[in-house]
Coordinates of C-alpha atoms (C1' of nucleotides) in Angstrom, one line a residue:
Chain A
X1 CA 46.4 269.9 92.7
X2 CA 45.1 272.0 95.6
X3 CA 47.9 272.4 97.3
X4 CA 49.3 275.5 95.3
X5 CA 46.7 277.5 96.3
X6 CA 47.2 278.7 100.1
X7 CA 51.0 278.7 99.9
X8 CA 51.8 280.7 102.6
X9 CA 56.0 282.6 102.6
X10 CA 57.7 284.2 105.3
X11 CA 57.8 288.1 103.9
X12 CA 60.7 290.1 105.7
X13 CA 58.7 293.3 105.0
X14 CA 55.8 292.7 107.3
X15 CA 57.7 290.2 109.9
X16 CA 54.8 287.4 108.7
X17 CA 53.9 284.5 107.0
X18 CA 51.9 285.3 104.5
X19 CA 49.7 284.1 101.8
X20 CA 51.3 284.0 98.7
X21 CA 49.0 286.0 96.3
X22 CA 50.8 287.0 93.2
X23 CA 50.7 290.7 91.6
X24 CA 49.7 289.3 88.0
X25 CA 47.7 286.1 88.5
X26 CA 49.5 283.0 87.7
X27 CA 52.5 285.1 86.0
X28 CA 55.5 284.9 88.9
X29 CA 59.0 286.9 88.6
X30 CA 61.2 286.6 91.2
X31 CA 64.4 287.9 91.0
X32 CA 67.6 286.4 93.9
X33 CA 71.2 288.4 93.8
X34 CA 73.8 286.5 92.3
X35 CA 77.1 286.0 92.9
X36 CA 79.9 288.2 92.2
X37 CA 82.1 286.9 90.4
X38 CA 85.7 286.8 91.8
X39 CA 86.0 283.9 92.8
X40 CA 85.1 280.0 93.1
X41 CA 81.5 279.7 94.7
X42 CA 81.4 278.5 98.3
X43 CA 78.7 276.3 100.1
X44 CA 76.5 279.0 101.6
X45 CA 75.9 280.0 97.9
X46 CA 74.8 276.7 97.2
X47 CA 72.6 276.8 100.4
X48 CA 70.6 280.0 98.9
X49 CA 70.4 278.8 95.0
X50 CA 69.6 275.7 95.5
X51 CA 66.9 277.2 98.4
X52 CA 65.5 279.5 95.2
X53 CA 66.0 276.9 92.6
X54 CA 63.5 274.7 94.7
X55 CA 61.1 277.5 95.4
X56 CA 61.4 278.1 91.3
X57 CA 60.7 274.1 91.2
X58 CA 57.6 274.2 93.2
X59 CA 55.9 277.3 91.9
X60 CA 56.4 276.2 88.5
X61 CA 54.7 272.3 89.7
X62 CA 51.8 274.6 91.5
X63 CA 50.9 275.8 88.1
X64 CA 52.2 279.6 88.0
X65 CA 54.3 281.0 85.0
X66 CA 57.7 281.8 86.8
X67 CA 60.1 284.3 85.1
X68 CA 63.0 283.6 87.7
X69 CA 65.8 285.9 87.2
X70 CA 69.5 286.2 88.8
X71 CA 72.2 288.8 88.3
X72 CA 76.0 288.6 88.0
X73 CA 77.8 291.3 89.5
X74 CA 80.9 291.5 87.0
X75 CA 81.4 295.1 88.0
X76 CA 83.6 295.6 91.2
X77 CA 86.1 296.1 93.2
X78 CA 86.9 292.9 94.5
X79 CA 86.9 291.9 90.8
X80 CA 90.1 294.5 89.8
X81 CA 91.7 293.9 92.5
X82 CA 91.7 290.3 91.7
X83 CA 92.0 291.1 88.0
X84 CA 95.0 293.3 88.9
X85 CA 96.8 290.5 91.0
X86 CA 96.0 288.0 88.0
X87 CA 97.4 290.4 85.5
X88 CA 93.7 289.9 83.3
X89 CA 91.3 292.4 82.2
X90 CA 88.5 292.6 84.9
X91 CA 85.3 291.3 82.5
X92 CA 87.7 288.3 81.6
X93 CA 88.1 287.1 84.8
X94 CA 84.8 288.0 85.8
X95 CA 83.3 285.6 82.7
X96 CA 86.1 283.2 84.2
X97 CA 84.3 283.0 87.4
X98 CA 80.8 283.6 86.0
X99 CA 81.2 280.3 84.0
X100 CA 82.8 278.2 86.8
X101 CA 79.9 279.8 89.0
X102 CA 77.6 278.0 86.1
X103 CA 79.3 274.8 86.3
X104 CA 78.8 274.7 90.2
X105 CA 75.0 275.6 89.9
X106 CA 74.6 272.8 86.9
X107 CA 76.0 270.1 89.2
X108 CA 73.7 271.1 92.0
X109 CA 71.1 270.8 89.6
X110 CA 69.9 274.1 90.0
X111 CA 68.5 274.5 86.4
X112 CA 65.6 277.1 87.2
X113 CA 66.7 280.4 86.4
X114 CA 65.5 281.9 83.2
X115 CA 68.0 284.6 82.8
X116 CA 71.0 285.8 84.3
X117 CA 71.9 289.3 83.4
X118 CA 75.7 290.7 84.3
X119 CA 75.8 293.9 85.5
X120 CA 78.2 295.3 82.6
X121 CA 75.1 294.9 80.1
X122 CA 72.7 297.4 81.8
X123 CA 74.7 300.7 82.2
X124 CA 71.7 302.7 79.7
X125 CA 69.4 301.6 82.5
X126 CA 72.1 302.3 85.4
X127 CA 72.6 306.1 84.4
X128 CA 68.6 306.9 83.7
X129 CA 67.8 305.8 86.7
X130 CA 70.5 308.1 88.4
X131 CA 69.5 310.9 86.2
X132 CA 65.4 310.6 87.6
X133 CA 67.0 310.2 90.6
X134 CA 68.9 313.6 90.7
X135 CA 66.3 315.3 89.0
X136 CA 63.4 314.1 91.2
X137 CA 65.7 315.6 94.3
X138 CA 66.7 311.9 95.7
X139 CA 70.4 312.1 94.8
X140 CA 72.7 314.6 94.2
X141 CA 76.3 314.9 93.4
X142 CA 79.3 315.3 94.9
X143 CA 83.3 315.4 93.4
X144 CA 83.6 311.9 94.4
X145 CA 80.2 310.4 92.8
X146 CA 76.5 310.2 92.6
X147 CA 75.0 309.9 96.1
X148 CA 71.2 308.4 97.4
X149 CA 70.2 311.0 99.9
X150 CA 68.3 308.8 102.6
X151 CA 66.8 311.6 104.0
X152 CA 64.0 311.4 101.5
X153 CA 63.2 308.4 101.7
X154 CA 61.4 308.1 105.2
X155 CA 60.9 304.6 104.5
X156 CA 64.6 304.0 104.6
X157 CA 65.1 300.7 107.0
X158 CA 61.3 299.8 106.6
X159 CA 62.6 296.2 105.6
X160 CA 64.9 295.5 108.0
X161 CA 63.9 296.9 111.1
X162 CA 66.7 299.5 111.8
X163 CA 66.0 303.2 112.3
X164 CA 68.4 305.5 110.7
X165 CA 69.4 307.4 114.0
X166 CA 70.3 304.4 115.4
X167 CA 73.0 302.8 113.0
X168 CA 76.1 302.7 114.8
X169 CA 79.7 304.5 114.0
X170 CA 80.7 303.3 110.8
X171 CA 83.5 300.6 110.0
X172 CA 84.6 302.4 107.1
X173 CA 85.4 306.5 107.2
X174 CA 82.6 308.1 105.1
X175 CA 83.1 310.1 102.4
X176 CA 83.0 313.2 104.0
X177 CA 81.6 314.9 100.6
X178 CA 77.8 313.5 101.7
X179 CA 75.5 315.0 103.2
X180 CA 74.7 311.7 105.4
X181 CA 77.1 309.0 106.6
X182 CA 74.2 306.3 105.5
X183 CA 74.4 308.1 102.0
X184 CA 75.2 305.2 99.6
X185 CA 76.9 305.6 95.9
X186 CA 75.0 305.4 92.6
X187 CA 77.9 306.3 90.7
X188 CA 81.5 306.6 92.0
X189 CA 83.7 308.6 90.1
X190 CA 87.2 306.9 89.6
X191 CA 90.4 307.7 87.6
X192 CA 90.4 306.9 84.3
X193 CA 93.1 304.3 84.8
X194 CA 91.1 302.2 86.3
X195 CA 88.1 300.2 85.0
X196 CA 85.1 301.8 84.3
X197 CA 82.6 303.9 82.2
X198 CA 82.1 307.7 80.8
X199 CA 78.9 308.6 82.2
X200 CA 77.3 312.2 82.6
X201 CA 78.8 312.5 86.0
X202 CA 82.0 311.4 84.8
X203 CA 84.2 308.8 84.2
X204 CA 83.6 305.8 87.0
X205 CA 81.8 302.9 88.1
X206 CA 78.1 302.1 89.2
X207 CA 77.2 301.5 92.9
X208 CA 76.7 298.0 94.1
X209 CA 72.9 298.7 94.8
X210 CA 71.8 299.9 91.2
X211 CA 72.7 297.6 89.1
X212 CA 70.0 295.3 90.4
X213 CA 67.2 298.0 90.1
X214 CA 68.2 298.3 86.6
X215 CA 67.8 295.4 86.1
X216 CA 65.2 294.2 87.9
X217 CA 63.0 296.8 86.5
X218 CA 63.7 296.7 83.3
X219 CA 62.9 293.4 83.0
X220 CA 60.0 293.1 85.7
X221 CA 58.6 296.5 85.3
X222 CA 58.0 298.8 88.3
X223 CA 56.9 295.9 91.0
X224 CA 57.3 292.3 91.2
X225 CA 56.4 289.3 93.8
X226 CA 59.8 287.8 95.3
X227 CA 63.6 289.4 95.7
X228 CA 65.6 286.5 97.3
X229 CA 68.8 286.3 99.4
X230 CA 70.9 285.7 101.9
X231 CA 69.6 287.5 105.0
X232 CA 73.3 289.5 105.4
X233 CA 72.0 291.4 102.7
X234 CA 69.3 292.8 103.8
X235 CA 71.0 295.7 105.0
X236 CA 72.2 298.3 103.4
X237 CA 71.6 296.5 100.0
X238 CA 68.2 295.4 99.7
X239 CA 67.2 298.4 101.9
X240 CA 68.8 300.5 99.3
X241 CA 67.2 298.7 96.5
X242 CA 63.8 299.6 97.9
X243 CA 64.6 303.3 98.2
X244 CA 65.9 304.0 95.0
X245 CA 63.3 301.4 93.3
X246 CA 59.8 303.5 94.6
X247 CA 62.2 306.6 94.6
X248 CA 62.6 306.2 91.0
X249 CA 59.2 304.7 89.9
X250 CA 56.9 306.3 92.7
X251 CA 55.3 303.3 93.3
X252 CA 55.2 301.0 96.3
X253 CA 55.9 298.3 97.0
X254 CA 58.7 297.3 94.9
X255 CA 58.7 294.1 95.9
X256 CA 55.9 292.0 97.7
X257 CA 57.5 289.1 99.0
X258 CA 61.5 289.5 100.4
X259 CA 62.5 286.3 101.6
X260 CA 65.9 285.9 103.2
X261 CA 68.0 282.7 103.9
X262 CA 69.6 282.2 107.0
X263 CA 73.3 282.2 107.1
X264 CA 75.6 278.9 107.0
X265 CA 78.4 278.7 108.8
X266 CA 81.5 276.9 109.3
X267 CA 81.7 275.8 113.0
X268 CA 80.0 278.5 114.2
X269 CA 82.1 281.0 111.6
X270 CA 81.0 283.1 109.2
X271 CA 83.1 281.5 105.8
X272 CA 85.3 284.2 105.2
X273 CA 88.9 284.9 103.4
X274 CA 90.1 286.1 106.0
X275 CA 88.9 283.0 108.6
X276 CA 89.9 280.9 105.6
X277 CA 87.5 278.9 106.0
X278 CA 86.0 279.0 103.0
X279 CA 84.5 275.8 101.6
X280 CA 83.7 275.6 97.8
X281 CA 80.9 273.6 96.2
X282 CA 82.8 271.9 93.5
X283 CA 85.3 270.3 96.7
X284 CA 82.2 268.6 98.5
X285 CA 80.2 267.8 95.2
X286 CA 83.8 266.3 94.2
X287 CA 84.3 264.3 96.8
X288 CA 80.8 263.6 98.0
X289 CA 79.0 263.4 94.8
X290 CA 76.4 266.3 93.9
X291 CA 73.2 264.6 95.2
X292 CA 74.3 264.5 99.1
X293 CA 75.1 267.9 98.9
X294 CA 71.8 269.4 97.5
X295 CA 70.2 267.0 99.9
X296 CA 72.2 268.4 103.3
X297 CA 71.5 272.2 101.8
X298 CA 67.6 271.5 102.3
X299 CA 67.6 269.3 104.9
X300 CA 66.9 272.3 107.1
X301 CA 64.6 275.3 107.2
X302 CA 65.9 278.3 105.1
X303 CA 65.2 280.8 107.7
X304 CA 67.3 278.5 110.3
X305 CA 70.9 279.3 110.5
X306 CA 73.1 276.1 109.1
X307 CA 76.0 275.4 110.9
X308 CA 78.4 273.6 107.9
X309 CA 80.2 270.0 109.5
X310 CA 82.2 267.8 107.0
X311 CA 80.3 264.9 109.1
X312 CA 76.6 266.1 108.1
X313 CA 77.8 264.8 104.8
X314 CA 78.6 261.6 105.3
X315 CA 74.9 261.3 106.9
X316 CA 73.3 263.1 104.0
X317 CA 75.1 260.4 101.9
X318 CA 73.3 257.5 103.6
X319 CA 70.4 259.3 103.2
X320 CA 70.8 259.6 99.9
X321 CA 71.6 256.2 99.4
X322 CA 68.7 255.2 101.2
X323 CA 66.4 257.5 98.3
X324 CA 68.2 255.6 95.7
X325 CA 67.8 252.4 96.9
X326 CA 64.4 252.7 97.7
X327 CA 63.7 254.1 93.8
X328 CA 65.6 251.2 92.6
X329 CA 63.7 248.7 94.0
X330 CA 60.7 250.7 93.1
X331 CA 61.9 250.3 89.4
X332 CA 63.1 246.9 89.4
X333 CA 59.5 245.9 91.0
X334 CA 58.0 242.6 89.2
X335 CA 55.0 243.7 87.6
X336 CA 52.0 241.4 88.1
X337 CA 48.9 241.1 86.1
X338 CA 46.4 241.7 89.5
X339 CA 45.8 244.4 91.4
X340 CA 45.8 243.0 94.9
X341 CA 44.2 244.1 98.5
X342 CA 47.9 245.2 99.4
X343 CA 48.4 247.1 96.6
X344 CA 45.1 249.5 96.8
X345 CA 46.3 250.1 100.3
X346 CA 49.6 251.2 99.6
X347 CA 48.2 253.3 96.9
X348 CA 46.0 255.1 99.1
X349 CA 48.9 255.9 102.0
X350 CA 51.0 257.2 98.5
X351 CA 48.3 259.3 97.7
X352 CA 47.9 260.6 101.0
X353 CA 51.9 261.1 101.5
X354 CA 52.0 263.1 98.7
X355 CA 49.6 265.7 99.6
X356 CA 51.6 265.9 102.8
X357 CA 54.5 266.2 100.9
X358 CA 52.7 269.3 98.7
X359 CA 51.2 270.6 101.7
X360 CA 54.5 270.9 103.6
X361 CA 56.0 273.0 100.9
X362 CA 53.2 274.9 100.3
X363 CA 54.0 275.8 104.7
X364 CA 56.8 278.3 103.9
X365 CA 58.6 276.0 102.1
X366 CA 59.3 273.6 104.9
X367 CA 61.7 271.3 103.1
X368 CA 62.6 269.1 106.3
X369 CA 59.0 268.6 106.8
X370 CA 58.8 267.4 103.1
X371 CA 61.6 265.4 103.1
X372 CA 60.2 263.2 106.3
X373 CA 57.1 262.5 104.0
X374 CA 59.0 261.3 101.4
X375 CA 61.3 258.9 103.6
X376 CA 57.6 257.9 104.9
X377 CA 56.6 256.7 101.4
X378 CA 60.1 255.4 100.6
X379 CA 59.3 252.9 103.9
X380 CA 56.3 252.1 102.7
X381 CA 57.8 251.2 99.9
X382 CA 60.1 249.6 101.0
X383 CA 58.1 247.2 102.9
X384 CA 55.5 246.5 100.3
X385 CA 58.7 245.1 97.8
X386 CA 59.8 243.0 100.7
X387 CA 56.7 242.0 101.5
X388 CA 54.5 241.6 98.1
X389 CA 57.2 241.6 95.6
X390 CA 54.9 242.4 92.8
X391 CA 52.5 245.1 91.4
X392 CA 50.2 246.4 88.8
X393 CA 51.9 248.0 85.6
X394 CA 49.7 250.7 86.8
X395 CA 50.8 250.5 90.7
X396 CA 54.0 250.7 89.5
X397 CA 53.2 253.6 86.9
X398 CA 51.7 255.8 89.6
X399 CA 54.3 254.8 92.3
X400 CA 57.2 255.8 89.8
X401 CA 55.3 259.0 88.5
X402 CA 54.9 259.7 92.2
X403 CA 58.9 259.7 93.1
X404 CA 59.8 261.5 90.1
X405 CA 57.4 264.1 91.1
X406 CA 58.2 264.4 94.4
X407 CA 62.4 264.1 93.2
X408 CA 62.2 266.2 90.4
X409 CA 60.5 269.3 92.7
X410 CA 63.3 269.2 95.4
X411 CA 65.8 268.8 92.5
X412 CA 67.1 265.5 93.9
X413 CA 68.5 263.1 91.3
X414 CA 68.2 259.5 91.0
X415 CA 68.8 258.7 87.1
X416 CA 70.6 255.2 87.3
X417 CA 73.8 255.9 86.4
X418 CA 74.5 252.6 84.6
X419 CA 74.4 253.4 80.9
X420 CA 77.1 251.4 79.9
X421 CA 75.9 248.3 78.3
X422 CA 79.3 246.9 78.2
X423 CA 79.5 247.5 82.2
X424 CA 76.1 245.7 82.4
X425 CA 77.3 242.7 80.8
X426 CA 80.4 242.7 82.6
X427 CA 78.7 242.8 85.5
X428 CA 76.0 240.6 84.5
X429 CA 78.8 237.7 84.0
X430 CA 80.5 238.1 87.0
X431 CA 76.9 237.5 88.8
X432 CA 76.6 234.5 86.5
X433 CA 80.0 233.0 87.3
X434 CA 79.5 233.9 91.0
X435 CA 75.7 232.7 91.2
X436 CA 77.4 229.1 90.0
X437 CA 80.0 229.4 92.6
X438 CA 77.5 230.0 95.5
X439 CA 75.2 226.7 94.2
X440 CA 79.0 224.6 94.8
X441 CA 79.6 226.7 98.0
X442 CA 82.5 228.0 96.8
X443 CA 82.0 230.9 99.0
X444 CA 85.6 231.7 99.0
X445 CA 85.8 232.7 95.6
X446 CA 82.1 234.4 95.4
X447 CA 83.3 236.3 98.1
X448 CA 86.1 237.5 96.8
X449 CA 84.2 238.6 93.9
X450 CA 81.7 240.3 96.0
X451 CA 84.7 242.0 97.7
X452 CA 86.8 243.4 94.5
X453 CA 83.0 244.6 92.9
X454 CA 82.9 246.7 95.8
X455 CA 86.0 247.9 95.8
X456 CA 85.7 249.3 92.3
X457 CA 82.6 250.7 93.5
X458 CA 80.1 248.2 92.7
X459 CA 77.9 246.6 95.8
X460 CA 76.2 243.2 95.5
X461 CA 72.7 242.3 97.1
X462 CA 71.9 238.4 97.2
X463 CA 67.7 239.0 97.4
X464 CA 65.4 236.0 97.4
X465 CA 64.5 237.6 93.8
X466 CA 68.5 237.2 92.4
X467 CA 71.3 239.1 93.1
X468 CA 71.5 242.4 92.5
X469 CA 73.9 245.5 92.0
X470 CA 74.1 248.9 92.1
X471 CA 77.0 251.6 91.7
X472 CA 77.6 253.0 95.2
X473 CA 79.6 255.7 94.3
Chain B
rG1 C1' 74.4 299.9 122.0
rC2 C1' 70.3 299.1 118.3
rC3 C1' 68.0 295.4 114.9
rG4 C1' 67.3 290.3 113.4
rG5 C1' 67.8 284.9 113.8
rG6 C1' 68.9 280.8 117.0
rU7 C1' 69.3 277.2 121.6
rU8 C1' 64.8 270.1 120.8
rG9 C1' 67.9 262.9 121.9
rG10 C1' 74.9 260.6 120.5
rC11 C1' 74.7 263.8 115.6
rC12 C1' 71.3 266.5 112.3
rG13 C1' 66.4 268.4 112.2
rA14 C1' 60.6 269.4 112.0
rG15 C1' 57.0 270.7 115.4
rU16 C1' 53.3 277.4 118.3
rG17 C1' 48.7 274.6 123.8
rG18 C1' 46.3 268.4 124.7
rU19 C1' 45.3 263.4 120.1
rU20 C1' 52.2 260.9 118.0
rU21 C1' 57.7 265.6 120.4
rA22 C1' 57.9 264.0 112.8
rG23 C1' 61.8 262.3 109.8
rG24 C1' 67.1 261.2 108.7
rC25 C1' 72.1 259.4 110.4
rA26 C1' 74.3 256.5 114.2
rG27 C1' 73.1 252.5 118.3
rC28 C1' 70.6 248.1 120.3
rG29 C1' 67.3 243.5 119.6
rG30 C1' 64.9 240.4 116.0
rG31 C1' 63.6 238.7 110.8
rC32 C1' 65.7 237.6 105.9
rU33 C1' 70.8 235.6 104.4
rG34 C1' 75.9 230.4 103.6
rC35 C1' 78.0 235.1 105.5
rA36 C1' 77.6 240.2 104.5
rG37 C1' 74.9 244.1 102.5
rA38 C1' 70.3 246.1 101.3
rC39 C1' 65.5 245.7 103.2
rC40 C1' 61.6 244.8 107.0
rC41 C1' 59.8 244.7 112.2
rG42 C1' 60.8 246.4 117.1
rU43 C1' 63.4 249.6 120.6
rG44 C1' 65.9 253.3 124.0
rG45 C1' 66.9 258.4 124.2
rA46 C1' 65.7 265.5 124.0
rC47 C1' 62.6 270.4 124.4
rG48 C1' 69.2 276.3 127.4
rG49 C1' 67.9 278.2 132.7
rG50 C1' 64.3 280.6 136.1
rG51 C1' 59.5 282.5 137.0
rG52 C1' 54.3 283.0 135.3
rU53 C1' 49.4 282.0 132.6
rU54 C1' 46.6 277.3 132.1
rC55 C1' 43.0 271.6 134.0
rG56 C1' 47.3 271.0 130.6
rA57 C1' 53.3 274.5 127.9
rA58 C1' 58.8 272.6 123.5
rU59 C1' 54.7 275.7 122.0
rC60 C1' 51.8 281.7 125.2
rC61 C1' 54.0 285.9 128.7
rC62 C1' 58.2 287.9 131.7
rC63 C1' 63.4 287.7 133.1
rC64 C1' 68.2 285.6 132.4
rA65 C1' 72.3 282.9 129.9
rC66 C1' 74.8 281.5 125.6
rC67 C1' 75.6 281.2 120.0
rC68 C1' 75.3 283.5 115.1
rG69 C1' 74.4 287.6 111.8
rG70 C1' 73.5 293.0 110.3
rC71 C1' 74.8 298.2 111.5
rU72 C1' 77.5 300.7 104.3
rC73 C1' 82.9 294.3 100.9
rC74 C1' 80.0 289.8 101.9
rA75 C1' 75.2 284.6 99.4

RNA sequence: GCCGGGUUGGCCGAGUGGUUUAGGCAGCGGGCUGCAGACCCGUGGACGGGGGUUCGAAUCCCCCACCCGGCUCCA
């Protein structure tokens, strides 16, 4: 395995690919903001966890220790409002959401993280890191909260690109109680009405932008290798992470590797409520099946804007299919006692295609470029069943161990579905009764059952080796 | 306005100077098949526009056009 070792990442920071070089040796912690939890999660989520969860995937395959770490936001305000409309306490709708968020990301298969930590759990290491803050001169305070001051941080917009001076007017009136527009809260004071926390500056909330310092460093310590996300976030909140992070600790950089995803879109649209355009993952995986969709979100670069098309699915389904096929025959091979000439030279190309396969992963993570190796070996494949029909227990052994590898690292599943041993007979007699018909020529009637199999789902393959069946949906 | 990303065949999508412009989906021809499917073999078809550098440019440089995002809610 020596394709781990020159991984090369696109770092926002410096504008580069870079070589991956970890902070503490083969120990990794990556941390990638999670959702907040208001609502049902939508597609371009799944683009940017299942992008992480496959980063997670490989890094753990090249060898490293990964301590991958994801935060719910559970504090905020589009969480009471929504709490307010639904008549519900805001943590009890936010642990509504945060467990359908958990469902979504288990039927994508993204199974990586090692700990997600809400918000709500970390106000100790919320209000120290204010209270440095103001004492170290970085904030101060105002009657309407606990404010960054930007100013002192000359860094400020190091990350992504923009100068301070040269931020626009503002959408949003500021708060005319700080001492710069690009100020941002720590701690917003709020009546006691509402949800919220007694804190030394008063009774309020914390600012979208700490809680991930706190808990990023209390878990990481004062510097880690990779902060994730999608690339809208770069500014203000990743920018603002960075300020108060070194502000607070004193050391830089907080972060080595930032790696952003490109947006996805829905016909050009950025998914919004307002656009209502809004697509959420449990709809497609519904009516697509999970597989197809995980498959579409990496069938492009990350960095690459995605433009979202209900049609792209319906082709990431027959590619899908044609993974699963491919496996199956792989599985259902006839294993043979000799190793033949054909064999060895499959073996080799596998070998070969598999580097590749590493090697274009270990290249920024280039997912597309992986996936054409692996539809390369799944032709090869494909031929050598066709054409030999028969392998070594060991072939078969390395060619299995070779998918599974290759699957299991871009999170794609294959598991045969068929578990039933009742359906299995059933089915199994049907092909009997049908096989029987076929020697008559009572094609009529083996049609037919050919016909209502696949209707419930079930599709037929008459192969020189037997008939054979698989469950197509 | 400033900053960032993008524009490759019917659709999607890799590719940063020449060995092959990958791969998937769809199409076409053939094989296999009772037929179909699956599979195999073969096949056509693209680098937003204009300049420039070079023996050679999708790739490097300049200009232009268009699309998307960020500029304190947003994955």
């Amino acid at each position: 395995m020596t394709a781990f070792a020159d991984l090369r990442v696109y770092n926002t920071l410096t504008g580069r690919v870079e070589k991956f070089v970890p902070l503490y040796g083969k120990r990794v912690f990556m941390f990638v903001c999670g959702p907040t939890v208001y609502d049902y999660s939508h597609i371009g989520h799944g683009r940017v966890f299942t992008f992480f969860d496959t980063v997670a995937r490989y890094l753990r395959w090249a060898g490293y220790s990964l301590f991958y770490l994801v935060n719910i936001t559970d504090v905020d305000d589009k969480i009471i409002n929504r709490a307010k409309e639904e008549g519900m306490h805001p943590l009890k709708l936010a642990r509504k959401y945060e467990s359908f968020y958990y469902e979504d990301m288990e039927s994508l298969n993204v199974t990586s993280v090692n700990l997600y930590a809400r918000a709500s759990d970390y106000l100790p290491e919320i209000w120290d890191q204010i209270r440095v803050l103001l004492e170290k001169g970085h904030a101060y305070e105002t009657e309407t909260g606990v404010y960054f001051d930007i100013t002192t941080f000359p860094d400020y917009g190091k990350l992504s690109k923009q100068k301070i001076e040269e931020l626009r007017v503002h959408r949003i009136e500021p708060d005319p109680t700080k001492r710069n527009p690009g100020d941002f809260a720590l701690w917003r004071k709020r009546p006691k009405d509402e949800f919220g926390w007694e804190s030394p500056w008063g009774y309020g909330r914390p600012g979208w932008h700490i809680e991930d310092t706190a808990i990023t460093i209390k878990h990481f310590g004062k510097q880690y290798d990779i902060h994730g996300g999608a690339i809208e976030l770069a500014f203000p909140h990743h920018e603002a992470e960075i300020a108060q992070a070194e502000s607070y600790t004193g050391v830089k950089p907080f972060v080595k590797y930032w790696i952003h995803i490109g947006l996805l879109t829905i016909k050009g649209e950025k998914m919004s409520k307002s656009l209502g355009n809004i697509i959420r993952i449990r709809d497609v995986v519904q009516e697509y099946g999970p597989e197809p969709v995980r498959l579409l979100l990496i069938s492009s670069f990350y960095r690459s804007p995605m433009d979202f098309r209900w049609e792209l699915l319906d082709q990431a389904r027959s590619s899908y299919q044609r993974i699963k096929t491919a496996y199956d025959n792989l599985y259902d091979l006839e294993v043979n006692s000799e190793v033949g000439n054909a064999e060895v030279e499959l073996l080799n190309k596998v070998k070969d295609l598999r580097d590749r396969f590493f090697r274009s992963l270990a290249d920024n993570f280039n997912t597309p470029e992986a996936l054409a190796n692996l539809y390369e070996l799944i032709r090869l494949t494909n031929a050598y069943v066709s054409e030999v029909g028969e392998i070594s227990e060991q072939g078969k052994g390395i060619l299995l161990s070779t998918f599974n590898e290759m699957l299991s690292v871009l999170g794609i599943r294959v598991e045969r579905a068929v578990d039933s041993v009742m359906l299995k007979s059933l089915v199994q007699l049907l092909l009997e009764v049908r096989s029987q018909l076929r020697q008559r020529r009572m094609y009529e009637l083996s049609d037919e059952i050919r016909g209502r199999l696949r209707d419930l789902g079930i599709e037929l393959q008459d192969t020189p080796q037997g008939t054979k069946w698989r469950i197509i949906r």
